[in-house]
Every structure is written in C-alpha cells, then in structure tokens.
PDB file of C-alpha atoms in Angstrom:
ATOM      1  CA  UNK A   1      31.715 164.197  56.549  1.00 43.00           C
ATOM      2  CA  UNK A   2      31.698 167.710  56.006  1.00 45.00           C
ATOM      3  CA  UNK A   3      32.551 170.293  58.816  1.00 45.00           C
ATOM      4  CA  UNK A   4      30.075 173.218  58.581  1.00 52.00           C
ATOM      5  CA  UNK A   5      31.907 175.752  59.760  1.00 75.00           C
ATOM      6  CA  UNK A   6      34.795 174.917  56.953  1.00 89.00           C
ATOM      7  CA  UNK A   7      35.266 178.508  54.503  1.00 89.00           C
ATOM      8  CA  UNK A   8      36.074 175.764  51.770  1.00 93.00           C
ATOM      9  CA  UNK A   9      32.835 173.418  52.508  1.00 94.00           C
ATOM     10  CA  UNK A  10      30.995 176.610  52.703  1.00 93.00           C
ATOM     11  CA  UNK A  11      32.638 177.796  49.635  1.00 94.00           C
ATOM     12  CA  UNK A  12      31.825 174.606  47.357  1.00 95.00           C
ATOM     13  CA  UNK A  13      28.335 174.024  48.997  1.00 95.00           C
ATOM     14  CA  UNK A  14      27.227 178.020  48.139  1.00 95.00           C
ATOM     15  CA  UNK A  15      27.105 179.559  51.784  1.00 94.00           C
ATOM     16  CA  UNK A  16      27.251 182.585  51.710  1.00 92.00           C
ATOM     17  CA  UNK A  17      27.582 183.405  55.805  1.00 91.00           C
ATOM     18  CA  UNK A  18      30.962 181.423  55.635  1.00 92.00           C
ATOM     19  CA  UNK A  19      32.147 182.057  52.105  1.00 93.00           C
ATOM     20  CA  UNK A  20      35.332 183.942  52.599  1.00 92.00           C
ATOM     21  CA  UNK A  21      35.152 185.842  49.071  1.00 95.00           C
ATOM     22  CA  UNK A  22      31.604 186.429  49.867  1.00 94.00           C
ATOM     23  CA  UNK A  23      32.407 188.091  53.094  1.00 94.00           C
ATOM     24  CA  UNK A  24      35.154 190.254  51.713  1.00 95.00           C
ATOM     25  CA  UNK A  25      32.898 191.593  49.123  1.00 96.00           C
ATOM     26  CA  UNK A  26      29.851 192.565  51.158  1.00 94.00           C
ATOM     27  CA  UNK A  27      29.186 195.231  48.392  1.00 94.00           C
ATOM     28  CA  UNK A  28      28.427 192.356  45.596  1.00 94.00           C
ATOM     29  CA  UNK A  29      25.096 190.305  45.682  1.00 95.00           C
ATOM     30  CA  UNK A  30      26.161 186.666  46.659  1.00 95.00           C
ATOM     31  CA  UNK A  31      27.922 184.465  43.700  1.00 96.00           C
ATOM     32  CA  UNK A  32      28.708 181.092  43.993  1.00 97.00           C
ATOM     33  CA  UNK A  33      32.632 181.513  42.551  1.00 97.00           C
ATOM     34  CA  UNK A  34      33.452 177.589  41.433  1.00 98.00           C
ATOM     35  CA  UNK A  35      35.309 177.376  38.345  1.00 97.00           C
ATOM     36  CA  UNK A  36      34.431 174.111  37.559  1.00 95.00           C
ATOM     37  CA  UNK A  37      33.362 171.346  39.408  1.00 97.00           C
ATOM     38  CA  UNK A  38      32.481 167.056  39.154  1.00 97.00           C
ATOM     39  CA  UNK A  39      31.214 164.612  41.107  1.00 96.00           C
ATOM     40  CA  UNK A  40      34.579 164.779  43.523  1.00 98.00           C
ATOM     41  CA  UNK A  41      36.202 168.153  43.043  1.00 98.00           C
ATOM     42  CA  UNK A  42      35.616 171.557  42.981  1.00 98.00           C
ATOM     43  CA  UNK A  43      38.151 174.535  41.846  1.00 98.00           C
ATOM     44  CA  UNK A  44      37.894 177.699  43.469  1.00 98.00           C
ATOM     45  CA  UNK A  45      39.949 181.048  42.861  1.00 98.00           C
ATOM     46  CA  UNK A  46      42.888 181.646  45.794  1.00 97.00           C
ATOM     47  CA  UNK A  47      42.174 184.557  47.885  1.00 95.00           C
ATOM     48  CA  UNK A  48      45.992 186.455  48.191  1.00 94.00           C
ATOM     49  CA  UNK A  49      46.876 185.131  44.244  1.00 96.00           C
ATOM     50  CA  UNK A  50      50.328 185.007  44.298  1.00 95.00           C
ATOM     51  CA  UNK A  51      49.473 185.262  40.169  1.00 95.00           C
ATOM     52  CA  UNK A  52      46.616 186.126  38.054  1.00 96.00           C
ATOM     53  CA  UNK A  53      44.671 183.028  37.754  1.00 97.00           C
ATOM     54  CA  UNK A  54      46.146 181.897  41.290  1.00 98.00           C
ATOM     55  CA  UNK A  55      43.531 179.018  41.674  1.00 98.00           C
ATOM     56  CA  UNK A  56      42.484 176.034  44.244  1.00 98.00           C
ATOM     57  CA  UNK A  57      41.593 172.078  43.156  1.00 98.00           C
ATOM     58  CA  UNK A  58      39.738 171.034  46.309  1.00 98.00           C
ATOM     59  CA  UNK A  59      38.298 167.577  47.380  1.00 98.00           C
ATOM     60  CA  UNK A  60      34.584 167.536  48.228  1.00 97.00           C
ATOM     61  CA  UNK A  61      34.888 165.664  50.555  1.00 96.00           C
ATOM     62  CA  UNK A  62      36.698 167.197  54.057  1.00 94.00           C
ATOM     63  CA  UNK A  63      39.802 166.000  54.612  1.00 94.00           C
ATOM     64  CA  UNK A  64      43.123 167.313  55.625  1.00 92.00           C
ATOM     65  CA  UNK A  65      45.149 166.773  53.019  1.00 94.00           C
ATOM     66  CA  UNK A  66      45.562 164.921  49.154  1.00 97.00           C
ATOM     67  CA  UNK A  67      47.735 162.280  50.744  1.00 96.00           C
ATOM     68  CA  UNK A  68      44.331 161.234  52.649  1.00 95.00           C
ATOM     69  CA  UNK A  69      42.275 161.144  49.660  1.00 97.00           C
ATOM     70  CA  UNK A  70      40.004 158.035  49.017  1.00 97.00           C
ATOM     71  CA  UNK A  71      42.172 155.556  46.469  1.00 98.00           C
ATOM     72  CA  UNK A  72      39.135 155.074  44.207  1.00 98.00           C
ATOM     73  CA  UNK A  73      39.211 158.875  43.652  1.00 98.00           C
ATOM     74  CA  UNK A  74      42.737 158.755  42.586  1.00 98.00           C
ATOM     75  CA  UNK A  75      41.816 158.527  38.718  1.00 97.00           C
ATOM     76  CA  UNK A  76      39.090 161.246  38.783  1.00 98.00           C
ATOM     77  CA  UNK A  77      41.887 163.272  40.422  1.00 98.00           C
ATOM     78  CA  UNK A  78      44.624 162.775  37.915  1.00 97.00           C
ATOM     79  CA  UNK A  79      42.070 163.787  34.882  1.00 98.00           C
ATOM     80  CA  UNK A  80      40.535 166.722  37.129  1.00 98.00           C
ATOM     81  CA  UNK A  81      44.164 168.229  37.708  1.00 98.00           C
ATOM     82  CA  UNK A  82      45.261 167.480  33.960  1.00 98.00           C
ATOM     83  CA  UNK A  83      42.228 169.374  32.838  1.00 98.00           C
ATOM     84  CA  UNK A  84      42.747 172.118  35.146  1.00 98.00           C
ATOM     85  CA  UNK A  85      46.452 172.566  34.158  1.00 98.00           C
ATOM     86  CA  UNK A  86      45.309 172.619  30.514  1.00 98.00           C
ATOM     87  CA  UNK A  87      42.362 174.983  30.662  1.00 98.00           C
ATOM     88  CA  UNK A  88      45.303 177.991  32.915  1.00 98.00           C
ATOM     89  CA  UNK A  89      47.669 177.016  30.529  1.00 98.00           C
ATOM     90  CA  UNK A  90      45.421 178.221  27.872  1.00 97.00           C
ATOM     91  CA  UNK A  91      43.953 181.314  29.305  1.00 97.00           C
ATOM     92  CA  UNK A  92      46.680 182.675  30.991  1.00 97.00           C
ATOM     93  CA  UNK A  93      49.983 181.380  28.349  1.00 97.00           C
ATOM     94  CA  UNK A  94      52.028 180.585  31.254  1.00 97.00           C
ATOM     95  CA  UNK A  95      53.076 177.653  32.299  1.00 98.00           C
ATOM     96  CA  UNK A  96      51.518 176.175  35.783  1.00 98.00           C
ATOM     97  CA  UNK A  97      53.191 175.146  39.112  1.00 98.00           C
ATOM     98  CA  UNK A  98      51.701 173.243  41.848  1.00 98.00           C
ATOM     99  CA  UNK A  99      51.685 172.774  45.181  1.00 97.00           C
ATOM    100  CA  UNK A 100      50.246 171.816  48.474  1.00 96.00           C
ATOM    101  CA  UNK A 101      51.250 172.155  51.989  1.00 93.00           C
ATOM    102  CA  UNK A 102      49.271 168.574  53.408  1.00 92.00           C
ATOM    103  CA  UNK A 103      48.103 168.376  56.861  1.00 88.00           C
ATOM    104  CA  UNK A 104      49.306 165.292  59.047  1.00 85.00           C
ATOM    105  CA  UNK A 105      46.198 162.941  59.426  1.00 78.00           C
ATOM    106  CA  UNK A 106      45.650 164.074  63.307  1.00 73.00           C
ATOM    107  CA  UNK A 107      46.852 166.607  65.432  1.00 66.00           C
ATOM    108  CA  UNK A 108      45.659 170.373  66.093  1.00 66.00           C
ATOM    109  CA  UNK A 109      48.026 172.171  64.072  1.00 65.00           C
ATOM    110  CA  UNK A 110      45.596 173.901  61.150  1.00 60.00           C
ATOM    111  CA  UNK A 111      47.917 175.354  58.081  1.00 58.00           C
ATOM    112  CA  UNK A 112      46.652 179.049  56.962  1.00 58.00           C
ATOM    113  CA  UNK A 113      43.671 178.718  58.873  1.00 62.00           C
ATOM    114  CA  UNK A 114      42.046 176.038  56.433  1.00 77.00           C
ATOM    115  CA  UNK A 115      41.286 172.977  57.291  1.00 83.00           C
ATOM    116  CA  UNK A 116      40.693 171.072  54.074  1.00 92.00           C
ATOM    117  CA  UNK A 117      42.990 169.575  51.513  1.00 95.00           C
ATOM    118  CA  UNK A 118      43.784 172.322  48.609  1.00 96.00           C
ATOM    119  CA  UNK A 119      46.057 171.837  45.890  1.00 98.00           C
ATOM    120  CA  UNK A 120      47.563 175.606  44.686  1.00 98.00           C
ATOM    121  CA  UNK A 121      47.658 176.231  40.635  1.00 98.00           C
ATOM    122  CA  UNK A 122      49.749 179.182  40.352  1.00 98.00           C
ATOM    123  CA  UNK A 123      50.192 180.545  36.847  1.00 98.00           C
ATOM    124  CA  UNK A 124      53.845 181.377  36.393  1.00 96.00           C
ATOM    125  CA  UNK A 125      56.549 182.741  33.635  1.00 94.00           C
ATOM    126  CA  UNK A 126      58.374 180.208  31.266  1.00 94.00           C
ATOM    127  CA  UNK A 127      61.885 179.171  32.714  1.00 92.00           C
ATOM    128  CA  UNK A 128      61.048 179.296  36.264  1.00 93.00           C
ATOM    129  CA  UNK A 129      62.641 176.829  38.560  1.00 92.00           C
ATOM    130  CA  UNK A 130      62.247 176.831  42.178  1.00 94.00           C
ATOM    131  CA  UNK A 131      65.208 176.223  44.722  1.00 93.00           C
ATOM    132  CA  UNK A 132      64.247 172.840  46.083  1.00 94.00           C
ATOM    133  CA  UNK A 133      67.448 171.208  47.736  1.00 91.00           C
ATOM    134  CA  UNK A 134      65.896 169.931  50.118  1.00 90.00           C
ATOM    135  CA  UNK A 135      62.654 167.980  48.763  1.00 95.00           C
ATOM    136  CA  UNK A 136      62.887 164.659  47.634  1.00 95.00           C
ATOM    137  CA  UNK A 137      62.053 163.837  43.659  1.00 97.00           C
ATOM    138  CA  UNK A 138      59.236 160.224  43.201  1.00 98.00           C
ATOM    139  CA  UNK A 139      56.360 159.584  40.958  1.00 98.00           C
ATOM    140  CA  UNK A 140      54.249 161.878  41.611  1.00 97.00           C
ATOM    141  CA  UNK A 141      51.171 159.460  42.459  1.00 97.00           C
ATOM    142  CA  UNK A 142      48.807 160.358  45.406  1.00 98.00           C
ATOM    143  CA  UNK A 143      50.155 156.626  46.606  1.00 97.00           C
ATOM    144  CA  UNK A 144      53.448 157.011  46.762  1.00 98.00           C
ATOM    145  CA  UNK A 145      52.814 160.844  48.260  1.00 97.00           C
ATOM    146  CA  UNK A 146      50.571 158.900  51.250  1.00 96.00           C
ATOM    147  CA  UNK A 147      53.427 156.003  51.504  1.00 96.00           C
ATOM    148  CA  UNK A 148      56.438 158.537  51.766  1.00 95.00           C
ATOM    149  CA  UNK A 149      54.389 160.914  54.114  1.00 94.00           C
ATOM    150  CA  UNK A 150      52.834 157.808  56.514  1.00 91.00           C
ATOM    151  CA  UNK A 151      50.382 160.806  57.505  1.00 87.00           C
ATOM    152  CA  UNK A 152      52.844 163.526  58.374  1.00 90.00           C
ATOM    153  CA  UNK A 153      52.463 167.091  57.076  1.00 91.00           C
ATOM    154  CA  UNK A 154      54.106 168.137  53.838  1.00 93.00           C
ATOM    155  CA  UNK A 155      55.177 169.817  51.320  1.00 94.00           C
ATOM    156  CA  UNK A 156      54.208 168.624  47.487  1.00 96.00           C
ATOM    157  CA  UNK A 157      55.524 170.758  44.521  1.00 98.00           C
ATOM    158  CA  UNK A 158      54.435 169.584  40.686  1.00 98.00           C
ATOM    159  CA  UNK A 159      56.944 171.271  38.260  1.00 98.00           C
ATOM    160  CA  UNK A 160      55.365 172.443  34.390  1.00 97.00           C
ATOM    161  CA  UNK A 161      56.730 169.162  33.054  1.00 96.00           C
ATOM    162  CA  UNK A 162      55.125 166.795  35.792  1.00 96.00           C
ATOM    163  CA  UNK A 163      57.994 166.037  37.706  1.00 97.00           C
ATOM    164  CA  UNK A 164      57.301 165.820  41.619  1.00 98.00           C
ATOM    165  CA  UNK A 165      59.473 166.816  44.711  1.00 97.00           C
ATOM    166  CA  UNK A 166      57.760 165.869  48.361  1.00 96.00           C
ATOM    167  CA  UNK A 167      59.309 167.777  51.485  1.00 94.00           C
ATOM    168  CA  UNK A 168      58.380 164.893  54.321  1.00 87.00           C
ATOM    169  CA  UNK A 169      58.311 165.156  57.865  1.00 72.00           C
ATOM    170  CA  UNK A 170      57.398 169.110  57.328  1.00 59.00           C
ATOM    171  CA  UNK A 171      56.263 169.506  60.618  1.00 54.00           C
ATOM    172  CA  UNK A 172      58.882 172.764  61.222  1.00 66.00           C
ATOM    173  CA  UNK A 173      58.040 174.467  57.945  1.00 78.00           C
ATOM    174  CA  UNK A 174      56.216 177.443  58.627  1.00 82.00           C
ATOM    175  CA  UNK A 175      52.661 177.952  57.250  1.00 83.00           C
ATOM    176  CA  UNK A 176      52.720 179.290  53.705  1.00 90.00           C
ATOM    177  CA  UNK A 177      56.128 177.798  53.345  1.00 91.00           C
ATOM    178  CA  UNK A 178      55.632 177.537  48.716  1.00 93.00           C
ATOM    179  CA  UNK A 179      53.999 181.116  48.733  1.00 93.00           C
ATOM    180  CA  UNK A 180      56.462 183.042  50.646  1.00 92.00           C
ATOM    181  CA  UNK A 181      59.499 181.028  47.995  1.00 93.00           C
ATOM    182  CA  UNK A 182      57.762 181.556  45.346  1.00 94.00           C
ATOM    183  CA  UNK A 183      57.316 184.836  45.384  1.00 93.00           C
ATOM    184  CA  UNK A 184      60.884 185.360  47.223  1.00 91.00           C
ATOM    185  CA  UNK A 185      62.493 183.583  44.077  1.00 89.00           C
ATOM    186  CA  UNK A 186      60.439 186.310  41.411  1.00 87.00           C
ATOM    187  CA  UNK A 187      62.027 189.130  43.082  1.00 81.00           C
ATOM    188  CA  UNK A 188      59.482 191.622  42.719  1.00 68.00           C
ATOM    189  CA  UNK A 189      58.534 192.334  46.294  1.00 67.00           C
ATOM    190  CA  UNK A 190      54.847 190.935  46.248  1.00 74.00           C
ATOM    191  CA  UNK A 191      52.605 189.591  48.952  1.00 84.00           C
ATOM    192  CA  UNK A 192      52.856 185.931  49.792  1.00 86.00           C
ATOM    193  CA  UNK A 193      50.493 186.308  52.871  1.00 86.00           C
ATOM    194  CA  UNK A 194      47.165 185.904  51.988  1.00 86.00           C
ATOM    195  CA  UNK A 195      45.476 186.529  55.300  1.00 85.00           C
ATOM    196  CA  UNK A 196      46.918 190.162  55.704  1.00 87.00           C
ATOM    197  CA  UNK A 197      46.654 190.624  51.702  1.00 89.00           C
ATOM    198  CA  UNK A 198      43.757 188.749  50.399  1.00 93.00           C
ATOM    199  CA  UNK A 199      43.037 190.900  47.284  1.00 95.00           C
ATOM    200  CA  UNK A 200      39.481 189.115  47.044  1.00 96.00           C
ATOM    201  CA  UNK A 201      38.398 191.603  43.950  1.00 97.00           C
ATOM    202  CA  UNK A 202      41.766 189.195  41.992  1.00 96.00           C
ATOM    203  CA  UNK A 203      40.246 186.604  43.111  1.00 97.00           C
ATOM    204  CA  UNK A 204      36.999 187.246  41.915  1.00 97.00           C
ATOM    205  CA  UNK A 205      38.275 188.587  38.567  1.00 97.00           C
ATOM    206  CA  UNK A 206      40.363 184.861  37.977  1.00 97.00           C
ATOM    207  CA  UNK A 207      36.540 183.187  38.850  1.00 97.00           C
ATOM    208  CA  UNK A 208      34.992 186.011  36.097  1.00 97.00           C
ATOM    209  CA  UNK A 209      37.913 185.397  33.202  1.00 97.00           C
ATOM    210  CA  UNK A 210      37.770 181.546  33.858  1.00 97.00           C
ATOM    211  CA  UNK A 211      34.036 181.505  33.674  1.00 95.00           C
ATOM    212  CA  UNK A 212      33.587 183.630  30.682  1.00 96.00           C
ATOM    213  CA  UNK A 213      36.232 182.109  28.511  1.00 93.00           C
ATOM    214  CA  UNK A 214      34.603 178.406  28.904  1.00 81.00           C
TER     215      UNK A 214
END
C-alpha cells in the first residue's frame, strides 16, 4: 500500500505538495518529472546527481527495498532496468553504474530520508572501477540478492558489464555509503550529499534531456 506522505509515492503519483523537485522549484509551474514509466516502475531524476543524467528506477509499489520486491515482478524488472541502462547509455555515451543501499524489511532506521526502494543509475566515464574489497560477487538476480540479505540492509552495486557485488549485513554503513565512494574515487571534490546539495535545477535538466530526446 502506498504511504502518502512518501516524496517518492508523491513523486510517481503527481503531488505536487510532497514532490521534492516540485518544492525546490517553487518558481516553476508544477511538472510531473517521470522519465518513463510501466505498469510496475517509474524512473525519476536524482536530486544531488552525483552525474549528469544521475537517475532513480523506483517500484510503484512502497516497499523498502528491491530485495522485497514481489517475485512475479522480477521479469518486468530485469527488462525495465535493461532498457533504462540502454536509453543513459545512449544519451549520455558513458557507461552506467548501479546501485542501491536496501532497507532491512523492519526496523526504524530510514536511509537518506526515503523510505522506498530506489535503484541509483549514475552515468559514469569508461574505465571506472570502484574499490569493492569488501562486497561479495553472485548472480545478480533479485533472488539470490533477497536469499543472501534474509531481509537485512545492504549494499548492491551493478558494474557496466553486469557483474554484481552485494555488501550484506550493512547495518554499520553509513547512509549514502556508494555516493560518498563514488565520488571519493573520481577525485574531483564534488558533492555526494544530496540533502545539503540537492541541485534540483540538474535534476530537472536530466528529466528535460531524457524527455526530449525520446
């Protein structure tokens, strides 16, 4: 069920009181900024991009994390993200990482003050590989994620080529754990946190480009 006063739920659903873009551009007539969207999943544009076409693959449907996501959605997923992948890969020439910090299944703690499963496309040079001793390589399928993570937060990473690393039991990894590294490893001194740097005019520019070049 969704939770009203979600920012993503409000995001996807078009309302504009709890919209988070919407309310950092009070100057701009309301917009609903969705990418694309199917039955299951919407993509929205990442408020603090870490990248130019920084963008979000969210479930409808409010839950905490992709680990907890419905196994008859798990082939709509796979396409969704594939097509997403292909559509940054084209627009921006980069290749694209992902990531996603999961929520465990219960408890109070909320990750960057969003409760709802989001999967992070982040638009990145050619040649870039992330220092990830300590995450463990599988599959890659939303099954094995939910059988290695028995409902414990986590950390997920997708490399350009597909392979998958899982950090489990990721209970003492601090809130924006893959934006912080990421942008650590590029060296060039950006913001990582996107509450105190939100940059929501990037993010509505990424919405605009992806929009205008379908």
């Amino acid at each position: 069920m969704d939770t009203p006063a979600c920012c993503v739920c409000s995001q996807i659903a078009g309302d504009a009181a709890n919209d988070l873009i919407a309310r950092l551009l009070p100057e701009q007539s309301y917009v609903r900024r969705i990418l694309f969207e199917n039955d299951s999943f919407a993509v929205i544009p990442s408020l603090g991009p870490l990248t130019p076409g920084h963008s979000l693959l969210c479930p409808k449907v409010h839950i905490r994390s992709f680990a907890s996501l419905d196994d008859a959605l798990h082939p709509q997923f796979a396409v969704t993200r594939a097509t997403l992948v292909d559509a940054l890969r084209s627009l921006y020439r980069q290749e694209v990482h992902l990531f996603e910090h999961g929520m465990a299944r219960n408890g109070d703690r909320t990750l960057c003050t969003v409760e709802h499963a989001h999967m992070h496309f982040v638009p990145l040079p050619e040649g870039i590989e992330l220092p990830l001793d300590r995450f463990m390589t599988f599959d890659g399928s939303l099954a094995s994620l939910r059988a290695l993570t028995r409902d414990d937060e986590y950390v997920l990473y997708v490399a350009p080529d597909g392979s998958s690393r899982v950090l489990t039991s990721a209970g003492g990894v601090e809130s924006q754990y893959m934006r912080k590294l990421i942008v650590d490893h590029l060296g060039q001194g950006g913001e990582w946190n996107w509450r105190t740097a939100p940059h929501a005019h990037a993010a509505d520019e990424a919405w605009r480009r992806f929009v205008n070049a379908s």
